[in-house]
Tab-separated table of N, CA and C in Angstrom:
chain	number	residue	atom	x	y	z
A	1	MET	N	1.169	-1.205	-0.110
A	1	MET	CA	0.245	-0.526	-0.117
A	1	MET	C	0.718	1.318	-0.200
A	2	GLU	N	0.469	1.831	-1.032
A	2	GLU	CA	1.397	3.431	-0.894
A	2	GLU	C	0.807	4.196	-0.220
A	3	GLN	N	2.037	5.512	0.422
A	3	GLN	CA	1.437	6.226	1.643
A	3	GLN	C	1.203	7.591	0.828
A	4	LYS	N	0.519	8.009	1.136
A	4	LYS	CA	-0.245	9.312	0.605
A	4	LYS	C	0.541	10.101	1.349
A	5	LYS	N	1.744	11.719	0.426
A	5	LYS	CA	2.154	12.761	1.005
A	5	LYS	C	1.369	13.563	1.557
A	6	LYS	N	1.505	14.536	2.488
A	6	LYS	CA	0.738	15.189	2.901
A	6	LYS	C	1.297	15.850	2.537
A	7	LYS	N	-0.239	16.925	1.462
A	7	LYS	CA	0.128	18.511	1.337
A	7	LYS	C	0.848	19.648	2.495
A	8	TYR	N	1.686	20.053	2.627
A	8	TYR	CA	1.608	21.614	3.580
A	8	TYR	C	1.149	22.814	2.906
A	9	ARG	N	0.157	23.236	3.227
A	9	ARG	CA	-0.394	25.065	2.782
A	9	ARG	C	0.503	25.950	4.152
A	10	GLY	N	0.713	26.812	3.822
A	10	GLY	CA	0.950	28.327	4.644
A	10	GLY	C	2.273	28.425	4.627
A	11	ARG	N	2.891	28.764	6.394
A	11	ARG	CA	4.320	28.981	6.089
A	11	ARG	C	5.354	27.606	6.260
A	12	ARG	N	4.601	26.464	5.650
A	12	ARG	CA	5.163	25.434	5.563
A	12	ARG	C	4.942	24.647	4.174
A	13	SER	N	4.706	25.233	3.286
A	13	SER	CA	4.429	24.414	2.552
A	13	SER	C	5.484	24.576	1.045
A	14	TYR	N	6.990	25.145	2.048
A	14	TYR	CA	8.082	24.576	1.342
A	14	TYR	C	8.740	23.261	1.121
A	15	LEU	N	7.912	22.525	1.853
A	15	LEU	CA	8.076	20.895	2.540
A	15	LEU	C	7.252	20.132	0.943
A	16	ASN	N	6.491	20.599	0.798
A	16	ASN	CA	5.882	20.323	-0.601
A	16	ASN	C	7.224	20.008	-1.824
A	17	ASP	N	7.906	20.976	-1.873
A	17	ASP	CA	9.152	20.473	-2.374
A	17	ASP	C	10.492	19.639	-2.020
A	18	TYR	N	9.903	19.188	-0.834
A	18	TYR	CA	10.359	17.775	-0.367
A	18	TYR	C	10.669	16.760	-0.380
A	19	GLU	N	11.393	15.839	-1.168
A	19	GLU	CA	10.758	14.376	-2.157
A	19	GLU	C	11.617	13.172	-0.858
A	20	LEU	N	11.310	11.577	-0.727
A	20	LEU	CA	11.428	10.954	-0.011
A	20	LEU	C	12.401	10.283	-1.467
A	21	ASP	N	13.842	9.601	-1.328
A	21	ASP	CA	14.223	9.251	-2.371
A	21	ASP	C	14.350	7.866	-1.836
A	22	GLU	N	15.025	6.326	-2.852
A	22	GLU	CA	15.535	5.262	-2.603
A	22	GLU	C	15.775	5.177	-1.435
A	23	SER	N	17.138	5.549	-0.936
A	23	SER	CA	17.672	5.670	0.470
A	23	SER	C	16.801	6.249	1.417
A	24	GLY	N	16.040	6.763	1.782
A	24	GLY	CA	15.232	7.330	2.705
A	24	GLY	C	15.494	8.761	2.963
A	25	ALA	N	16.331	9.432	1.980
A	25	ALA	CA	17.038	10.906	2.273
A	25	ALA	C	15.859	11.872	1.622
A	26	TYR	N	15.948	12.747	2.324
A	26	TYR	CA	15.282	13.750	1.334
A	26	TYR	C	15.611	14.869	0.670
A	27	VAL	N	15.188	14.868	-0.472
A	27	VAL	CA	15.673	15.647	-1.573
A	27	VAL	C	15.284	16.159	-2.034
A	28	TYR	N	15.285	18.135	-2.159
A	28	TYR	CA	14.651	19.639	-2.456
A	28	TYR	C	14.350	19.445	-3.926
A	29	ASN	N	13.377	19.302	-4.593
A	29	ASN	CA	12.976	19.019	-6.190
A	29	ASN	C	12.273	20.602	-6.260
A	30	GLY	N	12.438	21.713	-5.855
A	30	GLY	CA	12.198	23.030	-6.012
A	30	GLY	C	12.895	24.016	-6.751
A	31	THR	N	12.308	25.783	-6.809
A	31	THR	CA	13.481	26.312	-7.574
A	31	THR	C	14.456	26.406	-6.472
A	32	GLU	N	15.355	26.724	-6.910
A	32	GLU	CA	16.926	27.311	-6.450
A	32	GLU	C	17.547	28.296	-6.600
A	33	TYR	N	18.330	28.853	-5.944
A	33	TYR	CA	19.094	29.653	-6.403
A	33	TYR	C	20.691	29.870	-5.734
A	34	ILE	N	20.940	30.302	-7.645
A	34	ILE	CA	22.509	29.757	-7.252
A	34	ILE	C	23.224	31.250	-7.563
A	35	TRP	N	24.715	31.383	-6.396
A	35	TRP	CA	24.910	32.551	-6.019
A	35	TRP	C	25.572	32.706	-7.634
A	36	LYS	N	26.305	34.115	-8.376
A	36	LYS	CA	26.620	34.270	-9.299
A	36	LYS	C	28.112	35.390	-8.918
A	37	SER	N	27.621	35.910	-7.815
A	37	SER	CA	28.730	36.860	-7.023
A	37	SER	C	29.482	36.035	-6.168
A	38	PRO	N	30.890	36.653	-5.930
A	38	PRO	CA	31.589	35.695	-5.307
A	38	PRO	C	31.704	35.443	-4.114
A	39	ARG	N	31.219	34.217	-3.746
A	39	ARG	CA	30.720	33.773	-2.132
A	39	ARG	C	31.255	34.577	-0.592
A	40	LYS	N	32.407	33.572	-0.731
A	40	LYS	CA	33.111	34.484	-0.018
A	40	LYS	C	33.706	35.584	0.490
A	41	GLU	N	33.348	36.023	-0.591
A	41	GLU	CA	33.933	37.795	-0.313
A	41	GLU	C	32.447	38.556	0.396
A	42	ALA	N	31.728	38.428	-0.598
A	42	ALA	CA	30.090	38.427	-0.318
A	42	ALA	C	29.850	38.346	1.215
A	43	LEU	N	30.100	36.842	1.491
A	43	LEU	CA	29.305	36.858	2.644
A	43	LEU	C	30.180	37.311	4.115
A	44	ILE	N	32.332	37.091	3.487
A	44	ILE	CA	32.654	38.201	4.555
A	44	ILE	C	31.995	39.167	4.884
A	45	LYS	N	31.772	40.300	4.207
A	45	LYS	CA	31.144	41.364	4.313
A	45	LYS	C	30.062	41.745	4.525
A	46	ILE	N	29.164	39.988	4.176
A	46	ILE	CA	27.517	40.957	4.919
A	46	ILE	C	28.011	40.884	6.556
A	47	TRP	N	29.047	39.872	6.967
A	47	TRP	CA	29.116	38.727	8.506
A	47	TRP	C	29.839	40.527	8.892
A	48	LEU	N	30.585	41.004	8.352
A	48	LEU	CA	31.400	42.191	9.350
A	48	LEU	C	30.673	43.070	8.839
A	49	LEU	N	29.470	43.577	8.004
A	49	LEU	CA	28.392	44.407	8.231
A	49	LEU	C	27.526	44.256	9.531
A	50	SER	N	27.260	42.354	9.743
A	50	SER	CA	26.236	42.526	10.258
A	50	SER	C	26.606	42.569	11.915
A	51	LEU	N	27.931	42.332	12.014
A	51	LEU	CA	28.612	41.748	13.484
A	51	LEU	C	28.288	43.375	13.646
A	52	ALA	N	29.277	44.347	12.866
A	52	ALA	CA	29.644	45.143	13.421
A	52	ALA	C	28.118	46.394	13.813
A	53	ALA	N	26.645	45.867	12.616
A	53	ALA	CA	25.761	46.602	13.049
A	53	ALA	C	25.734	46.036	14.884
A	54	PHE	N	25.426	45.221	14.855
A	54	PHE	CA	24.652	44.529	16.180
A	54	PHE	C	25.817	45.139	17.268
A	55	ALA	N	27.322	44.943	17.488
A	55	ALA	CA	27.875	45.350	17.911
A	55	ALA	C	27.958	47.092	18.726
A	56	MET	N	27.538	48.032	17.592
A	56	MET	CA	27.360	49.223	17.530
A	56	MET	C	25.941	49.934	18.569
A	57	GLN	N	24.891	48.154	18.366
A	57	GLN	CA	23.719	48.290	19.341
A	57	GLN	C	24.148	47.978	20.815
A	58	ILE	N	25.536	47.219	20.954
A	58	ILE	CA	25.667	46.701	22.405
A	58	ILE	C	26.704	48.069	22.997
A	59	LEU	N	26.928	48.079	22.072
A	59	LEU	CA	28.067	49.798	22.752
A	59	LEU	C	26.251	50.734	23.340
A	60	ALA	N	25.888	50.545	22.139
A	60	ALA	CA	25.246	52.523	22.713
A	60	ALA	C	24.197	51.870	24.008
A	61	GLY	N	23.849	50.362	24.675
A	61	GLY	CA	23.307	49.560	25.591
A	61	GLY	C	24.643	49.911	26.575
A	62	CYS	N	25.151	49.797	26.569
A	62	CYS	CA	26.234	50.062	27.647
A	62	CYS	C	26.639	51.752	28.040
A	63	VAL	N	26.244	52.334	27.200
A	63	VAL	CA	27.089	53.544	27.067
A	63	VAL	C	25.782	54.056	28.806
A	64	PRO	N	26.870	54.307	30.307
A	64	PRO	CA	25.962	54.948	31.052
A	64	PRO	C	25.166	56.513	30.656
A	65	ASP	N	24.776	56.743	31.917
A	65	ASP	CA	23.710	57.997	31.971
A	65	ASP	C	23.572	58.283	30.471
A	66	VAL	N	22.822	57.882	29.949
A	66	VAL	CA	21.944	58.182	28.879
A	66	VAL	C	20.269	58.229	29.225
A	67	GLY	N	19.806	59.122	28.350
A	67	GLY	CA	18.231	58.917	28.364
A	67	GLY	C	17.400	57.779	28.990
A	68	MET	N	18.536	56.658	28.742
A	68	MET	CA	17.715	54.604	28.364
A	68	MET	C	17.500	54.446	29.960
A	69	ASN	N	17.452	56.054	31.214
A	69	ASN	CA	17.054	55.298	32.255
A	69	ASN	C	16.130	55.613	32.694
A	70	GLY	N	14.916	54.779	32.310
A	70	GLY	CA	13.636	55.108	32.593
A	70	GLY	C	12.701	55.594	31.210
A	71	ARG	N	13.540	56.896	30.646
A	71	ARG	CA	12.612	57.059	29.262
A	71	ARG	C	12.087	56.093	28.420
A	72	ALA	N	11.506	55.907	27.720
A	72	ALA	CA	10.485	55.048	27.207
A	72	ALA	C	10.642	55.442	26.148
A	73	TRP	N	10.584	57.331	25.342
A	73	TRP	CA	11.419	57.513	24.122
A	73	TRP	C	12.409	56.979	23.649
A	74	VAL	N	13.239	56.399	24.315
A	74	VAL	CA	14.731	55.989	24.304
A	74	VAL	C	14.606	54.779	24.505
A	75	LEU	N	13.909	54.123	25.056
A	75	LEU	CA	14.366	52.498	25.818
A	75	LEU	C	13.388	52.006	24.376
A	76	LEU	N	12.322	52.338	24.261
A	76	LEU	CA	11.785	51.552	23.513
A	76	LEU	C	12.580	51.143	22.095
A	77	PRO	N	13.022	52.795	21.174
A	77	PRO	CA	13.090	52.037	19.865
A	77	PRO	C	14.840	51.483	20.294
A	78	TYR	N	15.103	52.065	21.093
A	78	TYR	CA	16.478	50.990	21.431
A	78	TYR	C	16.552	49.711	21.149
A	79	ALA	N	15.553	49.048	22.062
A	79	ALA	CA	15.377	47.680	21.924
A	79	ALA	C	14.532	47.458	20.985
A	80	ALA	N	14.296	48.629	20.066
A	80	ALA	CA	13.287	47.207	18.877
A	80	ALA	C	15.198	47.291	17.521
A	81	ALA	N	15.771	48.456	18.198
A	81	ALA	CA	16.713	48.367	17.414
A	81	ALA	C	18.112	46.879	17.493
A	82	LEU	N	17.681	47.079	18.550
A	82	LEU	CA	18.943	45.804	19.092
A	82	LEU	C	17.874	44.714	18.410
A	83	ALA	N	16.900	44.218	18.710
A	83	ALA	CA	15.838	43.647	18.220
A	83	ALA	C	16.322	42.753	16.906
A	84	SER	N	16.239	44.305	16.132
A	84	SER	CA	16.590	44.184	14.484
A	84	SER	C	18.049	43.678	14.360
A	85	SER	N	19.001	43.857	15.038
A	85	SER	CA	20.253	43.995	14.317
A	85	SER	C	20.575	43.108	14.969
A	86	VAL	N	19.698	42.062	15.765
A	86	VAL	CA	19.500	40.279	16.146
A	86	VAL	C	19.348	39.627	14.794
A	87	SER	N	18.409	40.281	14.337
A	87	SER	CA	17.818	39.502	12.879
A	87	SER	C	18.538	39.745	11.918
A	88	LEU	N	19.413	40.925	11.497
A	88	LEU	CA	20.585	40.347	10.844
A	88	LEU	C	21.248	39.983	10.993
A	89	LEU	N	21.975	39.779	12.202
A	89	LEU	CA	22.304	38.276	12.585
A	89	LEU	C	22.009	37.214	11.738
A	90	TRP	N	21.088	36.913	11.980
A	90	TRP	CA	20.250	35.411	11.848
A	90	TRP	C	19.910	35.048	10.131
A	91	GLY	N	19.617	37.022	10.046
A	91	GLY	CA	19.524	36.544	7.995
A	91	GLY	C	20.904	36.313	7.582
A	92	SER	N	21.916	36.650	8.226
A	92	SER	CA	23.235	36.553	7.781
A	92	SER	C	23.406	35.303	7.747
A	93	TYR	N	23.362	34.178	9.171
A	93	TYR	CA	23.728	33.019	9.019
A	93	TYR	C	22.042	32.179	8.092
A	94	THR	N	21.470	32.932	8.098
A	94	THR	CA	20.870	31.485	6.970
A	94	THR	C	21.488	31.801	5.675
A	95	LEU	N	21.950	32.535	5.670
A	95	LEU	CA	22.479	33.278	3.680
A	95	LEU	C	23.726	32.193	4.012
A	96	THR	N	24.284	32.514	4.977
A	96	THR	CA	26.036	31.650	5.083
A	96	THR	C	25.464	30.102	5.024
A	97	ASP	N	24.239	29.504	5.959
A	97	ASP	CA	24.284	27.798	5.969
A	97	ASP	C	23.373	27.577	4.802
A	98	GLY	N	23.095	28.044	3.849
A	98	GLY	CA	22.345	27.834	2.353
A	98	GLY	C	23.386	26.918	1.651
A	99	GLY	N	24.327	27.165	1.676
A	99	GLY	CA	25.399	26.359	0.723
A	99	GLY	C	25.146	27.314	-0.365
A	100	GLU	N	26.444	26.709	-2.196
A	100	GLU	CA	26.409	27.757	-2.868
A	100	GLU	C	24.923	27.666	-3.351
A	101	ARG	N	24.301	26.679	-2.903
A	101	ARG	CA	22.818	26.309	-4.275
A	101	ARG	C	21.774	26.322	-2.976
A	102	ILE	N	20.980	27.586	-2.994
A	102	ILE	CA	20.254	27.640	-2.238
A	102	ILE	C	18.604	27.772	-2.652
A	103	PRO	N	17.803	26.882	-1.505
A	103	PRO	CA	16.616	26.457	-1.489
A	103	PRO	C	15.611	27.825	-1.791
A	104	GLU	N	14.281	27.904	-2.505
A	104	GLU	CA	13.177	29.400	-2.532
A	104	GLU	C	13.165	30.006	-1.100
A	105	HIS	N	13.128	28.608	-0.469
A	105	HIS	CA	12.725	29.256	1.290
A	105	HIS	C	13.624	29.922	1.660
A	106	ILE	N	14.685	29.710	2.026
A	106	ILE	CA	16.049	29.779	2.376
A	106	ILE	C	16.718	30.904	1.691
A	107	TYR	N	15.933	31.548	0.487
A	107	TYR	CA	16.358	32.691	-0.184
A	107	TYR	C	15.625	33.723	0.350
A	108	LYS	N	14.322	33.185	0.607
A	108	LYS	CA	13.496	34.639	0.736
A	108	LYS	C	13.539	34.657	2.344
A	109	LYS	N	13.812	34.125	2.833
A	109	LYS	CA	13.809	33.826	4.427
A	109	LYS	C	15.784	34.888	4.792
A	110	SER	N	16.356	34.629	3.433
A	110	SER	CA	17.949	35.976	4.194
A	110	SER	C	18.150	36.383	2.813
A	111	ALA	N	18.212	36.340	1.539
A	111	ALA	CA	18.729	36.918	1.154
A	111	ALA	C	17.340	38.262	0.402
A	112	ASP	N	16.078	37.873	0.139
A	112	ASP	CA	14.805	38.803	0.022
A	112	ASP	C	15.012	39.727	1.634
A	113	ALA	N	15.082	38.674	2.797
A	113	ALA	CA	14.816	39.295	3.643
A	113	ALA	C	15.562	41.164	4.394
A	114	LEU	N	16.628	40.163	4.509
A	114	LEU	CA	18.145	41.626	5.087
A	114	LEU	C	17.485	43.086	4.497
A	115	PRO	N	17.633	43.296	3.364
A	115	PRO	CA	17.205	44.504	2.955
A	115	PRO	C	16.238	45.384	3.804
A	116	VAL	N	14.700	44.373	3.828
A	116	VAL	CA	13.909	44.754	4.965
A	116	VAL	C	14.454	44.856	6.289
A	117	ARG	N	15.179	43.863	6.893
A	117	ARG	CA	15.728	43.960	8.209
A	117	ARG	C	16.956	45.085	8.617
A	118	SER	N	17.323	45.103	7.266
A	118	SER	CA	18.292	46.673	7.918
A	118	SER	C	16.950	47.849	7.674
A	119	ILE	N	16.765	48.114	6.389
A	119	ILE	CA	15.588	48.932	7.062
A	119	ILE	C	15.164	49.544	8.415
A	120	LEU	N	14.582	48.156	9.156
A	120	LEU	CA	14.329	48.330	9.908
A	120	LEU	C	15.196	48.741	11.734
A	121	THR	N	16.570	48.401	10.537
A	121	THR	CA	17.773	48.976	12.065
A	121	THR	C	17.662	50.397	11.939
A	122	ILE	N	17.579	50.722	10.648
A	122	ILE	CA	17.509	52.177	10.878
A	122	ILE	C	17.290	52.856	10.857
A	123	VAL	N	16.060	53.260	11.152
A	123	VAL	CA	14.755	52.962	11.275
A	123	VAL	C	14.654	53.041	13.026
A	124	PHE	N	14.462	52.032	13.685
A	124	PHE	CA	14.442	52.693	15.004
A	124	PHE	C	15.802	52.637	15.546
A	125	SER	N	17.281	52.651	14.986
A	125	SER	CA	18.691	53.624	15.201
A	125	SER	C	18.210	55.045	15.061
A	126	GLY	N	17.683	55.458	14.258
A	126	GLY	CA	16.936	56.567	13.836
A	126	GLY	C	15.851	57.678	15.174
A	127	VAL	N	14.941	56.833	15.066
A	127	VAL	CA	13.920	56.914	16.414
A	127	VAL	C	14.883	57.088	17.827
A	128	ALA	N	15.782	56.045	18.553
A	128	ALA	CA	16.497	56.608	19.503
A	128	ALA	C	17.278	57.262	19.779
A	129	ILE	N	17.780	57.468	18.051
A	129	ILE	CA	18.557	58.867	18.506
A	129	ILE	C	17.874	60.567	18.364
A	130	LEU	N	16.832	60.466	17.869
A	130	LEU	CA	15.555	61.396	18.053
A	130	LEU	C	15.218	61.289	19.327
A	131	GLY	N	15.275	60.112	19.929
A	131	GLY	CA	14.431	60.257	21.244
A	131	GLY	C	16.066	61.001	22.165
A	132	GLU	N	16.990	60.736	21.946
A	132	GLU	CA	17.563	61.206	23.107
A	132	GLU	C	18.308	62.380	22.890
A	133	LEU	N	18.182	62.636	21.609
A	133	LEU	CA	18.401	64.678	21.008
A	133	LEU	C	16.850	64.753	21.856
A	134	VAL	N	15.868	64.371	22.133
A	134	VAL	CA	14.444	65.042	23.102
A	134	VAL	C	15.112	64.833	24.634
A	135	ASN	N	15.361	64.187	24.762
A	135	ASN	CA	16.339	64.123	26.156
A	135	ASN	C	17.012	65.108	26.279
A	136	LEU	N	17.990	65.807	25.614
A	136	LEU	CA	18.922	66.928	25.617
A	136	LEU	C	18.335	68.442	25.460
A	137	ILE	N	17.439	67.942	24.219
A	137	ILE	CA	17.068	69.163	24.836
A	137	ILE	C	15.743	69.982	26.194
A	138	TRP	N	15.204	68.313	26.700
A	138	TRP	CA	14.296	68.841	27.065
A	138	TRP	C	14.589	68.888	29.028
A	139	GLN	N	15.877	69.544	28.826
A	139	GLN	CA	16.396	69.312	30.099
A	139	GLN	C	15.829	68.964	31.307
A	140	SER	N	15.356	69.465	31.871
A	140	SER	CA	14.860	69.009	33.212
A	140	SER	C	14.413	67.150	32.900
A	141	GLN	N	14.233	67.004	32.084
A	141	GLN	CA	14.608	65.388	32.017
A	141	GLN	C	15.669	64.595	32.212
A	142	PHE	N	16.285	65.675	31.815
A	142	PHE	CA	17.898	65.129	31.260
A	142	PHE	C	19.168	65.151	32.795
A	143	ASP	N	19.232	64.163	32.798
A	143	ASP	CA	19.915	63.653	34.487
A	143	ASP	C	21.383	62.821	34.096
A	144	GLY	N	21.798	62.893	32.717
A	144	GLY	CA	23.262	62.347	32.825
A	144	GLY	C	24.476	62.992	32.281
A	145	SER	N	25.193	62.654	31.451
A	145	SER	CA	26.209	63.256	31.192
A	145	SER	C	26.242	63.467	29.898
A	146	ILE	N	26.873	64.541	29.612
A	146	ILE	CA	26.972	65.284	27.675
A	146	ILE	C	27.679	64.397	26.661
A	147	SER	N	28.816	64.190	26.897
A	147	SER	CA	29.364	62.533	26.384
A	147	SER	C	28.688	61.418	26.593
A	148	GLY	N	28.297	61.355	27.149
A	148	GLY	CA	27.713	59.993	26.990
A	148	GLY	C	26.481	59.633	26.285
A	149	ALA	N	25.570	61.019	25.929
A	149	ALA	CA	24.639	61.053	25.052
A	149	ALA	C	25.562	60.847	24.164
A	150	VAL	N	26.469	61.829	23.814
A	150	VAL	CA	27.200	62.038	22.500
A	150	VAL	C	27.634	60.303	21.965
A	151	ILE	N	28.210	59.412	22.886
A	151	ILE	CA	28.467	58.420	22.498
A	151	ILE	C	27.290	56.977	22.125
A	152	TYR	N	26.389	58.161	22.450
A	152	TYR	CA	25.598	57.065	22.722
A	152	TYR	C	24.860	57.350	21.654
A	153	MET	N	24.620	58.347	20.600
A	153	MET	CA	23.701	59.282	19.687
A	153	MET	C	25.315	58.416	18.676
A	154	VAL	N	26.116	58.563	18.838
A	154	VAL	CA	27.389	58.601	17.381
A	154	VAL	C	27.196	56.971	17.125
A	155	SER	N	26.726	56.205	18.502
A	155	SER	CA	27.380	54.511	18.002
A	155	SER	C	25.661	54.655	17.378
A	156	GLU	N	24.884	54.726	18.118
A	156	GLU	CA	23.590	54.321	16.990
A	156	GLU	C	23.577	55.225	15.386
A	157	ALA	N	24.032	56.139	15.035
A	157	ALA	CA	24.938	56.988	13.506
A	157	ALA	C	25.482	55.665	13.152
A	158	ALA	N	26.543	55.146	13.738
A	158	ALA	CA	27.467	54.236	13.155
A	158	ALA	C	26.571	53.050	13.077
A	159	GLY	N	25.790	52.511	13.696
A	159	GLY	CA	24.816	51.533	13.407
A	159	GLY	C	23.343	51.848	11.798
A	160	VAL	N	23.864	52.975	12.469
A	160	VAL	CA	22.609	53.217	10.830
A	160	VAL	C	23.283	53.226	9.487
A	161	ILE	N	24.536	53.694	9.727
A	161	ILE	CA	25.363	53.625	8.704
A	161	ILE	C	26.158	51.874	8.105
A	162	LEU	N	26.015	51.547	8.686
A	162	LEU	CA	26.562	50.056	9.011
A	162	LEU	C	25.451	48.740	8.162
A	163	ALA	N	23.697	49.452	9.252
A	163	ALA	CA	22.716	49.566	8.173
A	163	ALA	C	22.337	49.597	6.600
A	164	LEU	N	23.143	50.904	6.314
A	164	LEU	CA	22.497	50.880	5.006
A	164	LEU	C	23.688	50.380	4.118
A	165	LEU	N	25.598	50.336	4.126
A	165	LEU	CA	25.748	49.772	3.772
A	165	LEU	C	24.958	47.907	3.417
A	166	LEU	N	25.089	47.250	4.347
A	166	LEU	CA	24.459	46.122	4.660
A	166	LEU	C	23.725	45.895	3.261
A	167	ARG	N	22.338	46.582	3.503
A	167	ARG	CA	21.566	46.416	2.116
A	167	ARG	C	22.193	46.737	0.995
A	168	LYS	N	23.108	47.467	1.023
A	168	LYS	CA	23.240	47.803	-0.488
A	168	LYS	C	23.964	46.849	-1.686
A	169	THR	N	25.025	46.016	0.159
A	169	THR	CA	25.665	44.832	-0.060
A	169	THR	C	24.684	43.947	-0.896
A	170	VAL	N	23.891	43.422	0.153
A	170	VAL	CA	23.045	42.803	-0.330
A	170	VAL	C	22.202	42.623	-1.211
A	171	LEU	N	21.571	43.973	-1.574
A	171	LEU	CA	21.186	44.144	-3.003
A	171	LEU	C	21.530	43.906	-3.914
A	172	GLY	N	23.079	44.515	-3.997
A	172	GLY	CA	24.269	43.877	-4.906
A	172	GLY	C	24.513	42.611	-5.821
A	173	LEU	N	24.056	41.479	-4.796
A	173	LEU	CA	24.220	40.196	-4.682
A	173	LEU	C	23.789	40.024	-6.103
A	174	GLU	N	24.042	38.875	-6.761
A	174	GLU	CA	24.002	38.167	-8.366
A	174	GLU	C	23.415	37.132	-7.704
A	175	TRP	N	22.312	36.270	-8.527
A	175	TRP	CA	21.778	35.447	-8.445
A	175	TRP	C	20.749	34.379	-9.500
A	176	GLU	N	21.494	33.568	-9.769
A	176	GLU	CA	20.571	32.866	-11.090
A	176	GLU	C	19.533	32.145	-10.591
A	177	ARG	N	18.450	32.213	-10.911
A	177	ARG	CA	17.218	30.928	-11.026
A	177	ARG	C	16.998	30.570	-11.596
A	178	LYS	N	16.707	29.045	-10.548
A	178	LYS	CA	16.290	27.504	-11.143
A	178	LYS	C	15.677	26.768	-11.262
A	179	GLU	N	14.850	26.546	-11.998
A	179	GLU	CA	13.140	26.414	-12.019
A	179	GLU	C	13.200	24.841	-11.074
A	180	GLU	N	13.890	23.591	-12.255
A	180	GLU	CA	14.340	22.509	-11.666
A	180	GLU	C	15.622	22.461	-10.952
A	181	PRO	N	16.082	22.084	-10.197
A	181	PRO	CA	17.132	21.249	-9.797
A	181	PRO	C	17.947	20.378	-10.707
A	182	GLU	N	19.464	20.264	-10.708
A	182	GLU	CA	19.690	19.655	-11.651
A	182	GLU	C	19.919	18.127	-10.473
A	183	GLU	N	19.693	17.529	-11.391
A	183	GLU	CA	19.788	15.112	-10.721
A	183	GLU	C	21.355	15.471	-10.097
C-alpha cells in the first residue's frame, strides 16, 4: 500500500518541495538560487557589516548616564533596534548556511529579507537618536552626562550607516534562478 504524501499549506508549504528518495533521504526538488557573485567575499562582507551593526547596538546599550534610564522614548526604540540587529545576524547566518545552491524558502528568509531588516534597524536607530535628542533638549528630564549622550548617538548613527551598507551589499548580490534542480 502506497503512503500518500501530506500537502502543506501556508508557512510550511516549502516542505512540499522535499521528497523521499530510495535511500530514505529527503531531496529538494523546488526552485533554487545559485550564487553568481563571489560567495566567500560577499559573505565575509555581510558578516562583518551585520556583526558591526550588532556591536554598535551593544555599545549604545552599555553607555552609562543616557536617557535610557527610565525614558520610554529612548529605551523602546533602542530595544527595537537591538532586536532588528539580532535579526540581521540571523539573516546572515541563514544565508551562510544555505550553501552554494540555496532553496527558494531559504533565499526568501535571507537574501530577500536582509534589506527589509536593514531598513528596520535604520528606522529604529534613527528614532532612538531622536529620542536622545529630545532628552538633551528637554533639560529638566536629562540627568546624565553630555558625553555619554554623544557616544550613544554616535554609536546609533554608526549602526545606521552599517545597516545602509549591508542593505546595499545584499541588494548588489547577483543570483541565478533555477526552476528545476539538476539531478
